[in-house]
Coordinates of C-alpha atoms in Angstrom, one line a residue:
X1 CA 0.0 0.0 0.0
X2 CA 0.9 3.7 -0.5
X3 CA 2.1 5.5 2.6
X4 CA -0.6 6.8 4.9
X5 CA 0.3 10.3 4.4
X6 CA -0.5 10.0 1.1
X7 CA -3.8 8.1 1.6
X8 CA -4.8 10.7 4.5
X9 CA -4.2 13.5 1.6
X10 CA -6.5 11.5 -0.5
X11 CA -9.2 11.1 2.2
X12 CA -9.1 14.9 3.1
X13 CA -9.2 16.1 -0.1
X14 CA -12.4 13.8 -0.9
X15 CA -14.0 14.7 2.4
X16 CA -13.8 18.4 2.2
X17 CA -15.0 18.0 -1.4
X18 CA -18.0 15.6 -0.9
X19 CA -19.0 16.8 3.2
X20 CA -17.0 19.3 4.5
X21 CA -18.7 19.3 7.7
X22 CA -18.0 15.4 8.5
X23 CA -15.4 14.4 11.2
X24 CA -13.3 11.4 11.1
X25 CA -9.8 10.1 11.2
X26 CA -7.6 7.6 9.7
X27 CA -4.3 5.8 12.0
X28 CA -2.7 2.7 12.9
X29 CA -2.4 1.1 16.4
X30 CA -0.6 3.9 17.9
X31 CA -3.1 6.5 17.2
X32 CA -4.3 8.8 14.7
X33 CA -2.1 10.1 11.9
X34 CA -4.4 12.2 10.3
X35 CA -8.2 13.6 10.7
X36 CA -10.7 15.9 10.2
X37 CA -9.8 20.1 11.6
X38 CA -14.2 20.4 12.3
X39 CA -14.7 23.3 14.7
X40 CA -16.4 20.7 17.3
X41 CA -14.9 20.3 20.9
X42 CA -12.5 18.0 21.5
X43 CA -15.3 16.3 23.6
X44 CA -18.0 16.6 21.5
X45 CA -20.1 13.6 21.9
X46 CA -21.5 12.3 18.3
X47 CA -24.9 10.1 17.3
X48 CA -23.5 6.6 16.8
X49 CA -26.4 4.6 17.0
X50 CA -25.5 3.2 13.7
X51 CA -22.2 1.8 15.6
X52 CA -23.7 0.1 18.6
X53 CA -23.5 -3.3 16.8
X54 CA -19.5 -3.4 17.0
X55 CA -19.4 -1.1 20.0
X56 CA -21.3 -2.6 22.5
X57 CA -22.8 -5.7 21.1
X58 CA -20.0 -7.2 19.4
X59 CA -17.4 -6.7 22.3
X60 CA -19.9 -7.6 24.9
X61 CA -20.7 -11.0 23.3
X62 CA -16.9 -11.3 22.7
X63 CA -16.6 -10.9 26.8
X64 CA -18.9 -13.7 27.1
X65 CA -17.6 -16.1 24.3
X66 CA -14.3 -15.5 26.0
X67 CA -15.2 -16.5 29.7
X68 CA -17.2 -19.8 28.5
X69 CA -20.7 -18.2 29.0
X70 CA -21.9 -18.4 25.5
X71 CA -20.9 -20.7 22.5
X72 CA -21.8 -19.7 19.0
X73 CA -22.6 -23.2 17.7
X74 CA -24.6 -23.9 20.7
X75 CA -28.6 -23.8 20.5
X76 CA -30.1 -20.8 21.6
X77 CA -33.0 -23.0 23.2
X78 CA -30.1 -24.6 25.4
X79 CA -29.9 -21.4 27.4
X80 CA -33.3 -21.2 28.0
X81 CA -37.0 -20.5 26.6
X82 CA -36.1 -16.8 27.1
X83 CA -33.0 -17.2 25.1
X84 CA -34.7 -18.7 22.2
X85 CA -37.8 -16.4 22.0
X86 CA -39.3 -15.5 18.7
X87 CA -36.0 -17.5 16.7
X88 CA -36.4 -20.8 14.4
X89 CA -35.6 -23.9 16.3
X90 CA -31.7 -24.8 16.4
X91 CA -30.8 -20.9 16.1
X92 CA -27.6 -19.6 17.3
X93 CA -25.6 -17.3 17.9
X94 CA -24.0 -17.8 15.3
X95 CA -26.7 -18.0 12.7
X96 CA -27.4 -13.9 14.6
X97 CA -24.0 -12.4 13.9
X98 CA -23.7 -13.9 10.4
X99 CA -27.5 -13.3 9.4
X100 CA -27.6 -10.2 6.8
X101 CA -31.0 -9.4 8.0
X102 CA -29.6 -6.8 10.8
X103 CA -31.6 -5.1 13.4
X104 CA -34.0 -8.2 14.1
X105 CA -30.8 -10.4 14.5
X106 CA -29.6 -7.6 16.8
X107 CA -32.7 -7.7 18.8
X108 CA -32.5 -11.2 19.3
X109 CA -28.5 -11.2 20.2
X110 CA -29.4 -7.7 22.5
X111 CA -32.0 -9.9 24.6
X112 CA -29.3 -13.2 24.8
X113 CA -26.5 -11.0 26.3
X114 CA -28.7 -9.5 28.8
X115 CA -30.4 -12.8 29.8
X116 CA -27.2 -14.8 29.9
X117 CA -25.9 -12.0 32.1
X118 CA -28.7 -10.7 33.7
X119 CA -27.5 -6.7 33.3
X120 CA -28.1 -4.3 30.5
X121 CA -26.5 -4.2 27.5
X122 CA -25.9 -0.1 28.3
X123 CA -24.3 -1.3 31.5
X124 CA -22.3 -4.4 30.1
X125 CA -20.9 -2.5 27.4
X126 CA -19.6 0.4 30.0
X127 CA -18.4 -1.9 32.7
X128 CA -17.0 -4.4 30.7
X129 CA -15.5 -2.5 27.2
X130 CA -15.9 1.0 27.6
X131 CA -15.0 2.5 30.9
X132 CA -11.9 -0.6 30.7
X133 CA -10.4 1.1 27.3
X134 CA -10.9 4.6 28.4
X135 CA -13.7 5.7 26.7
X136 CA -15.3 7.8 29.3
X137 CA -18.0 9.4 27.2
X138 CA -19.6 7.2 25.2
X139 CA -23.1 6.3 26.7
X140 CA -26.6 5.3 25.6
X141 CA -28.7 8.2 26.1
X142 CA -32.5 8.6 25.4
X143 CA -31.9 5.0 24.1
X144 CA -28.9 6.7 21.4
X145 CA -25.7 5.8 21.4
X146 CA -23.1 9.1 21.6
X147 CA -19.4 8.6 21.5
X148 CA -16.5 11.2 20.8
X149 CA -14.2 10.7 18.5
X150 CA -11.5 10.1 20.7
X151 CA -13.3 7.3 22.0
X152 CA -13.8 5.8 18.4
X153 CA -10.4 6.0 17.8
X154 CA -9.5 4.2 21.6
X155 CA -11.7 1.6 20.4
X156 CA -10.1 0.7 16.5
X157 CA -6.6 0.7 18.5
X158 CA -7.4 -1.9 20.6
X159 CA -8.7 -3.8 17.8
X160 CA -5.6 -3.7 16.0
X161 CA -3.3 -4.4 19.3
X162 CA -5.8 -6.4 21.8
X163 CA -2.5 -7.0 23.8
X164 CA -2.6 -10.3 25.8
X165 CA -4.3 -12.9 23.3
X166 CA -6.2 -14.0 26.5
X167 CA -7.1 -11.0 28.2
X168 CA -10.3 -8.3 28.4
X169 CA -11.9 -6.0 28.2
X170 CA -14.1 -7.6 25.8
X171 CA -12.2 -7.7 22.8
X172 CA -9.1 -10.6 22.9
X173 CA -7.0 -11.5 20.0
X174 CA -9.1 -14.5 19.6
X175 CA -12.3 -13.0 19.4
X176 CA -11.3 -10.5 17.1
X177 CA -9.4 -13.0 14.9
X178 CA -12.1 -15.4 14.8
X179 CA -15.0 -12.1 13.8
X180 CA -12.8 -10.6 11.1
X181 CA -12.4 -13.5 8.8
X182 CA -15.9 -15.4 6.5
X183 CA -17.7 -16.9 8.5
X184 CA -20.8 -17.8 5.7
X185 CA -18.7 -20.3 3.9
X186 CA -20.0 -20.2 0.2
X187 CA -23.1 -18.2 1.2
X188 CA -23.6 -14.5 -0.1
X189 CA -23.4 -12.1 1.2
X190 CA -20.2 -12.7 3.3
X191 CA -19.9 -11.9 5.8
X192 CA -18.0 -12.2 9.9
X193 CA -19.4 -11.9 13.2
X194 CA -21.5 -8.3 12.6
X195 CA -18.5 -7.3 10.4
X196 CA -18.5 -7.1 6.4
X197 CA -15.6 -7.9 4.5
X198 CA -14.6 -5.4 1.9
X199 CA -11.7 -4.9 -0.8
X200 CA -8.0 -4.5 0.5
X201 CA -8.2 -6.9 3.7
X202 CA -10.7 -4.2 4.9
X203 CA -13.3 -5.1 7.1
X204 CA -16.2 -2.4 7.8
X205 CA -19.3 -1.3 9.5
X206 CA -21.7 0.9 9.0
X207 CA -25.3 2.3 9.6
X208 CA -28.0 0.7 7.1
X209 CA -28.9 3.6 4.5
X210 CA -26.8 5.6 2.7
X211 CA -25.8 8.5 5.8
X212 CA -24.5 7.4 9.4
X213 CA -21.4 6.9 10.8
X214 CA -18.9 3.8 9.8
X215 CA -16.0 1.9 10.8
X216 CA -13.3 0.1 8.6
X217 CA -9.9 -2.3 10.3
X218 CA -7.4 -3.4 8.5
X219 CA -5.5 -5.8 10.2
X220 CA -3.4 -6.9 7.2
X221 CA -2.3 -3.3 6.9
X222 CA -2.5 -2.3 10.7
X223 CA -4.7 0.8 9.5
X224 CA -8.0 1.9 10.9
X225 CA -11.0 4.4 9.6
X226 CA -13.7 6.5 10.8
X227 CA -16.6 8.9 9.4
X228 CA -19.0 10.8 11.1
X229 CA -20.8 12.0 7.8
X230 CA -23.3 15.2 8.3
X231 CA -26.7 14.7 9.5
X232 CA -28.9 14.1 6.1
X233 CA -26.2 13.6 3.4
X234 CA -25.3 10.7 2.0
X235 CA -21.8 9.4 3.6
X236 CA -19.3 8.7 0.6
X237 CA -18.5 5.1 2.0
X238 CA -17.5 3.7 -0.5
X239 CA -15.0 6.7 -2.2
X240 CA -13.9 7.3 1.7
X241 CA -12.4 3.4 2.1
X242 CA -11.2 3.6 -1.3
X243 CA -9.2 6.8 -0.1
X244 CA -8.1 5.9 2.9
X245 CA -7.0 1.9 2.0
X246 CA -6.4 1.6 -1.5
X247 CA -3.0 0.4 -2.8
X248 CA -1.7 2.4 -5.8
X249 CA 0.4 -0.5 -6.5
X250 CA 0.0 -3.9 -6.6
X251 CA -0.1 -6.2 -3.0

């Protein structure tokens, strides 16, 4: 791949061009290395709703996969009637974080996290990923996710370094491993656990629609990406991933 400075030229140019208003950033493990100069507050809290899969939902089953509380291949019905409510019979977890479907799979895994754990997914998401990796102000409120973009950025570093391959908060080299690869076999679409695979050894999330906020890791490339688009205009997802990860020579 081309060096990141030249990608984060890219990615600015086509921002300012296509939303000029939009925040986001583009780094590797150690941080940012380039972003958007918005006039917002360094603590500005942002609408992230579109997120919540992959920041509280994903890491908070990952938590519980992790600690033996929950095996994907396992039944839903095995864990009780409560569990299994309103799913086909021999549904798991599984079958949820690969189902293309979205927000009723999401309902579903929601309602199996907080009955396996008997908490909140608000509260299992800040005691066991957020408040853990430093990201003091995201929080559900009025049923919305908000999150700064400081935070968003804590979060895609520690998904390119988890550190010990065993440990929390949440989000172990295992578990990430094991989401960021197909996990649909031959079936389209591909797809991982609540993460889409996309050109480059790029893996992405984003609201349904074309506006909200989206995600893209690179693991291959040890490169992250993030954009807040502006409230009512259509996000440029796919020009911004092309900008930020794609080689100008071949890999």
């Amino acid at each position: 791949m081309t060096p990141l400075c030249d990608q984060a030229t890219a990615v600015r140019a086509l921002v300012e061009s296509a939303d000029p208003g939009a925040v986001w950033a583009v780094g590797g493990p150690e941080g940012p290395r380039a972003g958007s100069d918005g006039e917002h507050p360094a603590d500005a809290a942002f609408d992230v709703d579109g997120l919540s899969a992959v920041l509280a939902l994903w890491p908070v089953i990952g938590s519980l996969v992790d600690e033996g509380a929950l095996r994907l291949h396992t039944p839903l019905a095995a864990y009780g009637d409560a569990a299994a409510e309103g799913t086909p019979a021999g549904t798991t977890a599984h079958h949820l974080l690969t189902h293309p479907a979205g927000t009723a799979a999401l309902v579903h895994l929601a309602r199996l996290v907080e009955h396996l754990s008997g908490s909140p997914l608000a509260d299992l998401a800040a005691a066991r990923i957020w408040h853990p990796l430093g990201m003091t102000g995201t929080r559900f409120a009025d049923g919305t996710l908000h999150a700064p973009l400081a935070d968003l950025v804590r979060f895609l570093c520690r998904l390119l370094d988890p550190g010990d391959p065993a440990g929390p908060p949440g989000i172990s080299r295992a578990w990430t491993t094991e989401s960021l690869r197909i996990r649909t076999g031959e079936l389209t679409p591909a797809r991982g656990l609540l993460w889409d695979p996309a050109p480059h050894g790029v893996w992405t999330h984003h609201a349904p629609g074309p506006g909200g906020p989206a995600l893209w890791i690179s693991p291959r490339h040890h490169r992250w990406a993030v954009l807040l688009p502006t409230a009512g205009r259509p996000a440029p997802h796919t020009a911004f991933r092309e900008a930020a990860f794609a080689p100008t020579t071949p890999e």
